[in-house]
Amino acid sequence: MIDQRIQRGQQLSLTLESWGRLGAAWARHDDWDVFVLGGIPGERVVAEVLRVYRRHFSAQVVEVLEPSPDRIAPPCPYYGECTGCQWQHLAYPRQLEIKRSKVVEALERVGGFSDPPVDAIQPSPRQFGYRNHARMTVGPEGALGFVNRETRRFVRVDQCMLMHPGVNHILSQLQDNCAETTQLSIRAGEDTGDFLVQPTLKSPAVPIPTGQKRYLESVNQRAFRVASPSFFQVNIGQTSNLVETVRRELALTSDDLLLDAYTGVGAFAILLAPYVRKVIAIEESAAAVADARENAAGLDNVEFLLGKTEDVLHSITETPDVVILDPPRAGCQPVALGGLLRLAPPRVVYVSCDPETLGRDLKLLCQGPYRLTAVHPLDMFPQTHHVESVAVLERTQPPPRVVLASASPRRRELLAVAGLNFQVIPANVDESVIPGESAQEMVRRLSRVKAQTIADTLESGYVVGADSTVVFENRPVGKPVDSADAARMLRMLSGTNHQVSTGVTVIDVATGQSLTDCMTGDIALRELADDEIQTSVATGSPLDKAGAYAIQDEDLKPGELVGGCFTNVVGLPVCRVRQMLAELGCPLPPDWAVPAQPRCKTDCPFREQPRRKSRR
């Protein structure tokens, strides 16, 4: 409930104690957290309340009673009204110090690193006039500007001090002529002179072409075609330093295979290709891949793969020597990190614009075979609280060889999420039921046979075999033989409570020791309409699944787990696999844990618990 003592527009005298969220200073007022725009920790200020939230409120400095020695006069006439910049009132050397401390704090708090190896931050070549991309709001009568993040007021902007002159020139030509849209994007290459404006403007008052699908940008004298929806770094001068930092830390050689896991339009892949034998670059945007292939013209050692990183990593069979991770602000998906751990390249560089997601992902990688050797922050975004970082990882030990004796894509994905380095060697065995054998006895036996079949072909390592079945009225229900059989199974199971049992075997090839177990989960399947069944069968998806359905099917949504381990029902109890590998002496990190799975209906000591979010 909102405290009636705090009102919008109210002015308060505050002592600013530390940095808070989104570049604001933090203070306490009674029992409230206060985030103060335009403040510096250590100052005493008068601040006006801008917005009251459930547990905190935001405010803006209106008078400085005791200024910080780091305070300077902001040069921009829009500063304060426009919240695109947060730190123009803060001396640039101090901005750099705070950004470095922000990286250190996130790695300690989120990543669990003690005294992380974070270098001094590399300053931007330019503190103003560096941005090549403006995302603008259209206000009254076609005016261009930005919206204050707290007051939501529109601020007309005729020239933005962060944008380079080419962007501002386009802004001046479009100002007051954009009433036909609500949002506008301007991208301009400072060295190329090329630009794009999106969306297309049809007004005869607009004096320049608009609606371009792409434009040309340039880094290190190399031109890059960039489609309008594609990502590209906004600070080209600092991008050159970023590429050089990555190249230096990867210690590239002419024999290296380089994997660029989030390539975008191919900047890292293309600029580093001359230093390596081959580059494999992954990107999920078809438009970006089309641009990247054109950008790589003249290079015969770059291969672009279209798809999500978390999917493509699991199809790569050649182990890269070096890997670049440059994911979006949200960081890497756990499946992607699992795929990286499966490949276990000797050297990894992680480029991040968010210290918290960087800390989260580095924690998982360093629970595996990696050690964090250096973090190089770069100021890609002067006058804002954002910071870019290059984290350097080296593999400290060769990972244990784990082989999954199954072609199931679901088991492969589950084991990858668990962060294990593994390869897939399917075992082709007779899966016929032995008369009188229970469902649980059957899956235990088949998991042993699969694991042993592959173990007999190896000299060392650990082999994981598994087999799953639906259990209905104490009888195993296997995979359908055709579409008609799949429809029959779904009608039989519709509206029932039944079980899914998975047998799992792990064999230490070197010693011949093995462990076998079986786990069972309880399923409540909803009533399925006949048209739903037919639609599902038409996709072909049920044909490779016991009982003709998958509990995780987001299209059919067949039912829910009411008891037991969710990953067991999907096809492999990864928490139990981890325990069995440890019991057989497989060298796993001592604090390694399977990522939290909220759909599990059982407590598991080997699962990582969900993190609580911090209020600050």
XYZ file of C-alpha atoms in Angstrom:
616
model
C 0.000 0.000 0.000
C 1.371 3.427 -0.962
C 2.320 5.579 2.018
C 0.183 8.725 1.827
C 3.025 10.751 3.366
C 4.966 10.480 0.104
C 3.441 12.461 -2.752
C 4.566 13.194 -6.270
C 6.057 16.696 -6.390
C 7.024 16.630 -2.710
C 10.540 17.931 -1.950
C 12.756 16.125 0.553
C 16.185 16.732 2.041
C 18.258 13.569 1.547
C 21.758 12.264 2.187
C 22.814 10.077 -0.744
C 24.538 6.925 0.452
C 25.462 4.765 -2.541
C 24.685 3.984 -6.154
C 21.331 2.342 -6.798
C 19.476 1.159 -9.865
C 19.859 2.448 -13.434
C 22.517 5.010 -12.576
C 20.561 6.780 -9.842
C 21.970 7.500 -6.379
C 20.374 5.697 -3.437
C 19.103 7.065 -0.141
C 16.718 6.115 2.658
C 13.743 8.166 3.737
C 11.938 6.682 6.736
C 11.444 3.065 5.599
C 11.611 3.848 1.874
C 14.305 3.202 -0.702
C 14.792 6.357 -2.770
C 16.473 6.399 -6.181
C 17.633 9.912 -6.950
C 18.392 10.994 -10.512
C 21.172 13.552 -10.852
C 22.742 12.729 -7.481
C 26.151 11.481 -6.384
C 26.749 9.361 -3.259
C 28.061 11.455 -0.381
C 26.053 14.507 -1.358
C 23.296 16.176 0.600
C 20.528 17.327 -1.732
C 16.962 18.503 -2.028
C 15.113 16.100 -4.321
C 11.635 16.249 -5.794
C 9.560 13.055 -5.821
C 8.853 11.976 -9.404
C 7.046 8.680 -8.983
C 5.910 6.521 -6.076
C 6.097 2.746 -6.410
C 4.992 0.019 -4.039
C 8.272 -0.256 -2.128
C 10.351 2.691 -3.300
C 10.095 6.033 -5.003
C 12.148 7.926 -7.548
C 13.223 11.544 -7.212
C 15.181 14.213 -9.066
C 17.801 16.546 -7.582
C 16.535 20.140 -7.580
C 19.161 21.654 -5.263
C 22.600 20.485 -4.127
C 23.251 21.408 -0.499
C 26.635 19.686 -0.108
C 28.144 18.842 -3.518
C 30.528 16.006 -4.307
C 33.998 17.027 -5.549
C 33.165 14.889 -8.610
C 30.169 17.030 -9.609
C 30.436 19.036 -12.839
C 27.978 21.160 -14.808
C 26.141 19.029 -17.391
C 26.730 20.490 -20.872
C 23.450 19.281 -22.422
C 20.431 21.642 -22.202
C 18.090 18.641 -22.011
C 19.892 16.921 -19.137
C 17.525 16.120 -16.292
C 14.398 16.375 -18.431
C 15.695 13.604 -20.692
C 16.908 10.479 -18.886
C 18.859 9.026 -21.836
C 22.046 10.163 -20.068
C 22.343 9.533 -16.333
C 25.832 10.847 -15.504
C 26.571 14.100 -17.334
C 26.814 15.729 -13.895
C 29.643 13.339 -12.958
C 33.299 13.938 -13.913
C 34.385 11.421 -16.542
C 37.279 9.858 -14.553
C 34.818 9.165 -11.760
C 32.353 7.617 -14.221
C 35.066 5.145 -15.195
C 35.887 4.251 -11.593
C 32.236 3.620 -10.765
C 31.707 1.448 -13.816
C 34.671 -0.716 -12.871
C 33.364 -1.071 -9.315
C 29.964 -1.996 -10.730
C 31.545 -4.909 -12.612
C 33.489 -6.018 -9.527
C 30.388 -5.859 -7.319
C 28.268 -7.909 -9.725
C 30.927 -10.593 -10.115
C 31.250 -10.863 -6.337
C 27.543 -10.759 -5.509
C 26.041 -12.691 -8.421
C 28.990 -14.759 -9.596
C 30.423 -15.590 -6.184
C 33.953 -14.538 -7.197
C 36.303 -13.331 -4.481
C 38.474 -10.410 -5.598
C 37.707 -10.903 -9.316
C 40.552 -9.939 -11.707
C 38.978 -6.765 -13.125
C 41.322 -4.297 -14.867
C 40.993 -0.522 -14.958
C 38.312 0.454 -17.443
C 39.366 1.522 -20.928
C 37.954 5.006 -21.636
C 36.006 5.778 -24.771
C 37.901 7.684 -27.467
C 35.064 10.208 -27.372
C 32.884 11.146 -24.413
C 30.223 12.774 -26.610
C 29.207 12.413 -30.246
C 29.915 8.678 -30.366
C 26.545 7.018 -31.035
C 25.559 5.818 -34.507
C 21.984 4.887 -33.584
C 19.093 6.937 -32.189
C 15.766 5.402 -31.170
C 13.388 8.329 -30.865
C 9.794 8.933 -29.821
C 7.473 11.100 -31.904
C 5.644 13.692 -29.836
C 3.052 16.392 -30.558
C 2.907 17.677 -34.141
C 5.582 15.298 -35.369
C 8.329 16.451 -33.005
C 11.221 14.077 -32.278
C 12.604 13.497 -28.818
C 12.810 11.115 -25.874
C 10.511 10.136 -22.998
C 11.601 10.622 -19.377
C 11.653 7.133 -17.879
C 10.076 8.240 -14.577
C 7.662 11.074 -15.425
C 6.837 9.649 -18.887
C 6.918 13.201 -20.222
C 7.983 13.746 -23.818
C 11.111 15.898 -24.241
C 11.679 17.465 -27.640
C 15.349 17.103 -28.679
C 16.769 19.011 -31.631
C 20.359 17.818 -31.186
C 21.512 14.918 -28.988
C 25.025 15.283 -27.629
C 25.568 11.513 -27.604
C 24.894 11.164 -31.348
C 27.585 11.730 -33.923
C 27.059 14.652 -36.376
C 25.627 12.447 -39.122
C 22.768 11.282 -36.912
C 22.063 14.802 -35.689
C 22.027 16.126 -39.263
C 19.318 13.591 -40.160
C 17.443 14.455 -36.960
C 17.397 18.126 -37.919
C 15.932 17.274 -41.329
C 13.181 15.109 -39.847
C 12.293 17.311 -36.868
C 8.554 18.253 -36.822
C 7.836 16.118 -39.913
C 7.122 12.712 -38.363
C 3.505 12.855 -37.188
C 2.586 9.758 -39.231
C 4.423 7.451 -36.804
C 5.041 7.098 -33.059
C 8.603 5.755 -33.016
C 11.576 6.454 -35.262
C 15.001 4.873 -35.669
C 17.983 6.653 -37.243
C 21.212 4.761 -37.972
C 24.152 6.384 -39.707
C 27.692 5.374 -40.559
C 30.068 8.191 -39.688
C 32.829 7.038 -42.050
C 30.608 5.616 -44.806
C 28.119 8.510 -44.980
C 25.329 5.948 -45.405
C 22.172 5.955 -43.265
C 18.754 4.464 -42.720
C 15.535 5.795 -41.243
C 12.749 3.472 -40.152
C 9.828 3.339 -40.675
C 9.128 4.700 -44.153
C 7.769 8.254 -43.993
C 5.391 9.273 -46.779
C 4.866 12.934 -45.915
C 6.018 15.302 -48.714
C 7.499 17.502 -45.970
C 10.218 14.881 -45.332
C 13.233 16.054 -47.377
C 15.327 12.846 -47.292
C 14.787 9.206 -48.311
C 13.422 6.930 -45.560
C 12.500 3.265 -45.149
C 15.935 1.883 -46.069
C 16.256 -1.822 -45.247
C 19.967 -1.556 -44.400
C 22.934 0.764 -44.283
C 26.733 0.529 -44.381
C 28.829 0.837 -41.226
C 32.605 0.638 -41.005
C 35.036 -0.781 -38.411
C 38.808 -0.816 -38.986
C 38.283 0.210 -42.629
C 36.079 -2.830 -43.211
C 32.522 -2.128 -44.404
C 29.578 -3.955 -42.815
C 26.092 -4.090 -44.253
C 23.641 -3.826 -41.345
C 19.920 -4.587 -41.736
C 17.505 -2.351 -39.839
C 16.572 -4.970 -37.195
C 20.149 -6.216 -36.705
C 22.405 -5.423 -33.758
C 25.609 -3.435 -34.215
C 27.774 -1.702 -31.645
C 26.813 1.974 -31.224
C 30.311 3.311 -30.448
C 32.491 2.554 -33.470
C 35.681 4.081 -32.046
C 35.479 1.885 -28.966
C 34.429 -1.119 -31.070
C 37.907 -1.122 -32.619
C 39.395 -1.342 -29.118
C 36.913 -4.083 -28.206
C 37.924 -6.226 -31.183
C 41.608 -5.727 -30.418
C 41.067 -6.709 -26.762
C 39.294 -9.912 -27.813
C 41.992 -10.733 -30.399
C 44.793 -10.194 -27.876
C 43.180 -12.255 -25.123
C 42.332 -15.191 -27.389
C 46.013 -15.405 -28.472
C 44.877 -16.506 -31.928
C 47.060 -18.682 -34.158
C 46.791 -19.687 -37.792
C 45.842 -23.233 -36.735
C 42.865 -22.198 -34.570
C 39.206 -22.969 -35.162
C 37.272 -19.950 -33.841
C 33.598 -20.206 -32.865
C 31.670 -16.906 -32.753
C 28.509 -17.914 -30.938
C 26.338 -14.778 -31.373
C 27.763 -13.277 -34.534
C 25.085 -10.760 -35.590
C 26.252 -9.326 -38.924
C 29.643 -10.971 -38.429
C 31.854 -8.243 -36.975
C 34.032 -10.437 -34.726
C 34.037 -13.352 -37.164
C 35.118 -11.239 -40.115
C 37.643 -9.013 -38.365
C 39.338 -11.996 -36.692
C 39.173 -14.395 -39.658
C 42.625 -13.378 -41.001
C 44.230 -14.603 -37.766
C 42.787 -18.169 -37.691
C 42.387 -21.291 -39.803
C 38.574 -21.231 -39.814
C 35.646 -19.392 -38.230
C 32.251 -20.918 -37.472
C 29.717 -18.148 -36.738
C 26.216 -18.706 -35.324
C 23.259 -16.313 -35.623
C 19.501 -16.835 -35.268
C 18.408 -13.830 -37.383
C 18.088 -14.716 -41.066
C 18.476 -11.036 -42.019
C 21.695 -10.747 -40.005
C 23.115 -13.940 -41.542
C 22.344 -12.632 -45.037
C 24.224 -9.435 -44.192
C 27.073 -11.377 -42.584
C 27.608 -13.530 -45.662
C 27.810 -10.451 -47.861
C 30.109 -8.745 -45.340
C 32.448 -11.750 -45.476
C 32.948 -11.484 -49.244
C 36.507 -12.385 -50.092
C 37.011 -14.549 -46.989
C 36.960 -18.292 -47.679
C 37.465 -19.457 -44.085
C 34.203 -18.201 -42.523
C 31.100 -20.412 -42.241
C 27.796 -18.939 -41.033
C 25.194 -21.198 -39.393
C 21.589 -20.007 -39.077
C 19.906 -20.985 -35.813
C 19.738 -20.340 -32.086
C 23.080 -20.708 -30.390
C 21.653 -23.138 -27.839
C 20.480 -25.414 -30.676
C 23.438 -25.149 -33.045
C 26.086 -25.744 -30.374
C 24.772 -29.267 -29.883
C 25.158 -30.137 -33.571
C 28.798 -29.091 -33.818
C 31.108 -32.089 -33.893
C 34.504 -30.380 -34.260
C 35.834 -28.923 -31.009
C 36.789 -25.245 -31.418
C 40.083 -23.966 -30.058
C 38.652 -20.579 -29.094
C 35.116 -19.280 -28.555
C 33.594 -15.793 -28.441
C 30.322 -15.372 -26.557
C 28.651 -11.999 -27.228
C 25.006 -12.598 -26.238
C 22.190 -10.070 -25.786
C 21.817 -8.206 -22.479
C 19.879 -11.167 -21.010
C 22.979 -13.356 -21.294
C 23.271 -16.952 -22.454
C 20.526 -19.537 -22.156
C 21.494 -22.397 -19.807
C 21.253 -24.799 -22.753
C 23.812 -22.707 -24.632
C 26.213 -22.778 -21.686
C 25.678 -26.516 -21.460
C 26.563 -26.825 -25.139
C 29.733 -24.836 -24.561
C 30.678 -27.055 -21.632
C 30.091 -30.073 -23.858
C 32.582 -28.718 -26.408
C 34.947 -27.459 -23.670
C 37.245 -25.326 -25.847
C 40.571 -24.355 -24.229
C 39.966 -20.569 -24.411
C 36.746 -18.543 -24.139
C 36.053 -14.815 -24.236
C 32.660 -13.576 -23.009
C 31.634 -10.063 -24.139
C 28.826 -8.603 -22.045
C 26.976 -5.312 -21.588
C 25.317 -6.457 -18.346
C 27.554 -7.236 -15.338
C 24.841 -9.202 -13.520
C 24.083 -11.675 -16.312
C 27.820 -11.905 -16.922
C 28.364 -12.869 -13.282
C 25.551 -15.416 -13.445
C 26.928 -17.128 -16.552
C 30.576 -17.026 -15.471
C 29.586 -18.730 -12.230
C 28.241 -21.732 -14.131
C 31.221 -21.913 -16.486
C 33.691 -21.707 -13.602
C 31.875 -24.474 -11.758
C 32.949 -26.537 -14.745
C 36.447 -26.800 -16.193
C 37.102 -23.041 -16.503
C 38.976 -20.387 -14.546
C 38.359 -16.648 -14.832
C 41.746 -15.110 -15.655
C 40.882 -11.489 -16.520
C 38.026 -9.039 -17.000
C 38.565 -5.956 -19.147
C 35.813 -3.321 -18.833
C 35.448 -0.842 -21.692
C 33.390 2.326 -21.642
C 31.194 1.812 -24.684
C 28.516 4.186 -23.354
C 29.926 7.416 -21.809
C 27.514 9.583 -19.764
C 25.371 6.512 -18.969
C 25.583 3.826 -16.289
C 26.099 1.038 -18.852
C 29.432 -0.750 -19.215
C 30.859 -3.348 -21.610
C 33.156 -6.101 -20.328
C 35.412 -8.720 -21.861
C 35.808 -11.717 -19.551
C 38.605 -14.193 -20.292
C 38.280 -17.873 -19.400
C 40.800 -20.673 -19.714
C 40.155 -24.375 -19.361
C 42.076 -25.682 -16.383
C 41.659 -29.384 -17.022
C 40.454 -31.661 -19.799
C 36.833 -32.565 -19.095
C 35.912 -36.176 -18.344
C 34.605 -38.065 -21.352
C 30.897 -38.770 -20.984
C 29.012 -40.599 -23.739
C 25.222 -40.546 -24.084
C 24.142 -43.862 -25.627
C 20.974 -42.389 -27.093
C 19.875 -40.517 -30.221
C 17.020 -38.831 -28.328
C 17.202 -35.035 -28.827
C 15.376 -34.579 -25.524
C 17.998 -36.511 -23.554
C 20.748 -34.620 -25.346
C 19.144 -31.281 -24.402
C 18.645 -32.341 -20.784
C 22.238 -33.448 -20.384
C 23.420 -30.232 -22.038
C 21.427 -28.078 -19.589
C 23.156 -29.980 -16.820
C 26.446 -28.504 -18.028
C 28.195 -31.792 -18.791
C 30.749 -32.255 -21.530
C 29.512 -35.233 -23.532
C 29.246 -36.795 -26.957
C 26.409 -38.783 -28.465
C 26.859 -42.354 -29.723
C 23.429 -43.966 -30.219
C 23.002 -47.601 -29.250
C 20.848 -49.611 -31.631
C 19.441 -52.515 -29.600
C 16.387 -54.762 -29.644
C 13.780 -53.047 -27.424
C 11.252 -55.887 -27.373
C 9.428 -56.581 -24.105
C 10.230 -59.880 -22.390
C 7.033 -61.732 -21.366
C 6.280 -61.332 -17.665
C 8.642 -58.395 -17.319
C 7.281 -55.302 -15.535
C 7.629 -51.846 -17.087
C 10.224 -50.865 -14.495
C 12.233 -54.051 -15.049
C 12.119 -53.447 -18.792
C 13.498 -49.883 -18.702
C 16.238 -50.877 -16.261
C 17.283 -53.778 -18.516
C 17.229 -51.716 -21.705
C 19.211 -48.883 -20.138
C 21.893 -51.430 -19.147
C 21.959 -52.999 -22.602
C 22.277 -49.614 -24.327
C 25.053 -48.428 -22.033
C 26.979 -51.711 -22.219
C 26.713 -51.850 -26.032
C 28.564 -48.546 -26.328
C 30.924 -49.170 -23.380
C 32.192 -52.308 -25.156
C 33.485 -50.096 -28.008
C 35.430 -47.689 -25.763
C 38.595 -47.815 -23.688
C 37.763 -45.124 -21.145
C 35.125 -42.624 -20.087
C 31.617 -42.877 -18.696
C 28.588 -44.087 -20.650
C 25.001 -43.059 -19.845
C 22.193 -45.271 -21.133
C 18.485 -44.637 -20.645
C 15.097 -45.969 -21.632
C 11.639 -44.551 -20.892
C 8.107 -45.845 -21.137
C 4.597 -44.766 -20.262
C 2.985 -47.118 -17.748
C -0.803 -47.523 -18.050
C -2.689 -50.063 -15.957
C 0.659 -51.662 -15.015
C 1.578 -52.227 -18.679
C 4.313 -50.450 -20.665
C 3.129 -48.257 -23.517
C 5.965 -47.770 -25.982
C 6.330 -45.674 -29.111
C 3.575 -45.846 -31.751
C 4.291 -47.752 -34.947
C 2.419 -45.285 -37.150
C 0.001 -42.312 -37.076
C -3.052 -44.486 -36.469
C -1.338 -46.147 -33.505
C -0.366 -42.724 -32.128
C -3.987 -41.549 -32.286
C -5.104 -44.779 -30.576
C -2.605 -44.265 -27.730
C -3.657 -40.644 -27.154
C -7.341 -41.621 -27.019
C -6.507 -44.421 -24.562
C -4.510 -42.137 -22.254
C -6.818 -39.115 -22.535
C -8.194 -38.077 -19.142
C -6.223 -40.717 -17.217
C -3.720 -40.744 -14.392
C -0.710 -42.897 -15.274
C 3.061 -43.045 -14.874
C 6.248 -42.513 -16.837
C 9.233 -44.653 -15.825
C 12.819 -44.112 -16.922
C 15.647 -46.543 -16.384
C 19.170 -45.155 -16.345
C 22.562 -46.857 -16.284
C 26.002 -45.276 -15.924
C 29.145 -47.337 -16.672
C 32.763 -46.453 -15.862
C 34.433 -47.986 -18.921
C 37.913 -48.149 -17.394
C 36.859 -50.157 -14.311
C 33.722 -51.858 -15.607
C 31.756 -50.621 -12.592
C 28.150 -49.665 -13.255
C 25.039 -48.331 -11.541
C 21.442 -48.816 -12.664
C 18.313 -47.155 -11.331
C 14.708 -46.488 -12.260
C 12.584 -43.439 -11.440
C 8.849 -42.976 -11.927
C 6.708 -39.847 -12.222
C 2.925 -39.511 -11.946
C 1.060 -37.799 -14.798
C -2.470 -36.416 -14.953
C -3.414 -36.206 -18.633
C -6.274 -33.891 -19.486
C -9.208 -34.853 -21.704
C -8.001 -34.459 -25.276
C -10.491 -33.536 -27.977
C -10.345 -35.610 -31.139
C -9.358 -32.606 -33.269
C -6.464 -31.901 -30.871
C -5.302 -35.492 -31.229
C -5.478 -35.344 -35.011
C -3.613 -32.026 -35.116
C -0.866 -33.381 -32.881
C -0.519 -36.602 -34.887
C -0.359 -34.611 -38.144
C 2.805 -32.873 -36.917
C 4.615 -36.222 -36.688
C 5.846 -35.328 -33.217
C 4.136 -38.235 -31.366
C 5.811 -40.925 -33.479
C 9.092 -40.991 -31.541
C 7.605 -40.691 -28.053
C 6.421 -43.341 -25.620
C 2.655 -42.958 -25.223
C 2.645 -40.633 -28.285
C 3.038 -37.434 -26.279
C 5.597 -35.296 -24.492
C 4.752 -33.665 -21.170
C 6.733 -30.569 -22.268
C 4.780 -30.144 -25.546
C 3.820 -26.435 -25.517
C 1.391 -26.828 -28.424
C -0.675 -29.766 -27.156
C -0.159 -29.095 -23.421
C -1.302 -32.663 -22.698
C -1.219 -32.627 -18.912
C 0.888 -32.034 -15.863
C 3.323 -33.778 -13.584
C 1.653 -34.404 -10.221
C 4.501 -36.288 -8.571
C 8.162 -36.980 -9.242
C 11.056 -35.548 -11.248
C 10.179 -33.540 -14.342
C 13.372 -34.318 -16.276
C 12.822 -38.017 -15.558
C 9.443 -37.794 -17.304
C 11.004 -35.926 -20.225
C 13.462 -38.786 -20.643
C 16.492 -38.490 -18.350
C 16.664 -37.749 -14.585
C 19.686 -35.458 -14.813
C 19.896 -34.963 -11.044
C 20.187 -38.740 -10.564
C 22.663 -39.033 -13.448
C 24.859 -36.448 -11.716
C 24.733 -38.457 -8.503
C 25.596 -41.710 -10.277
C 28.536 -40.159 -12.118
C 29.860 -38.829 -8.811
C 29.462 -42.224 -7.139
C 31.525 -43.834 -9.915
C 34.302 -41.278 -9.450
C 33.686 -39.072 -12.483
C 35.554 -35.784 -11.734
C 32.783 -33.210 -11.379
C 33.019 -29.771 -9.745
C 32.276 -30.159 -6.017
C 29.585 -27.447 -6.057
C 28.109 -28.432 -9.420
C 24.319 -28.498 -9.387
C 21.627 -29.174 -11.971
C 19.797 -25.904 -12.824
C 16.533 -25.360 -10.959
C 13.464 -26.952 -12.597
C 10.281 -25.374 -11.232
C 8.065 -28.100 -12.720
C 9.597 -30.813 -10.529
C 7.267 -32.208 -7.871
C 9.966 -33.579 -5.625
C 12.758 -32.178 -3.486
C 16.205 -32.885 -4.884
C 19.465 -32.078 -3.068
C 21.349 -32.002 -6.367
C 19.321 -29.168 -7.879
C 20.312 -25.552 -7.706
C 17.618 -23.508 -5.976
C 16.118 -20.435 -7.700
C 17.801 -17.164 -6.803
C 15.975 -14.467 -4.900
C 15.967 -11.114 -6.621
C 17.660 -8.226 -4.889
C 15.666 -5.040 -4.372
C 18.683 -2.938 -5.264
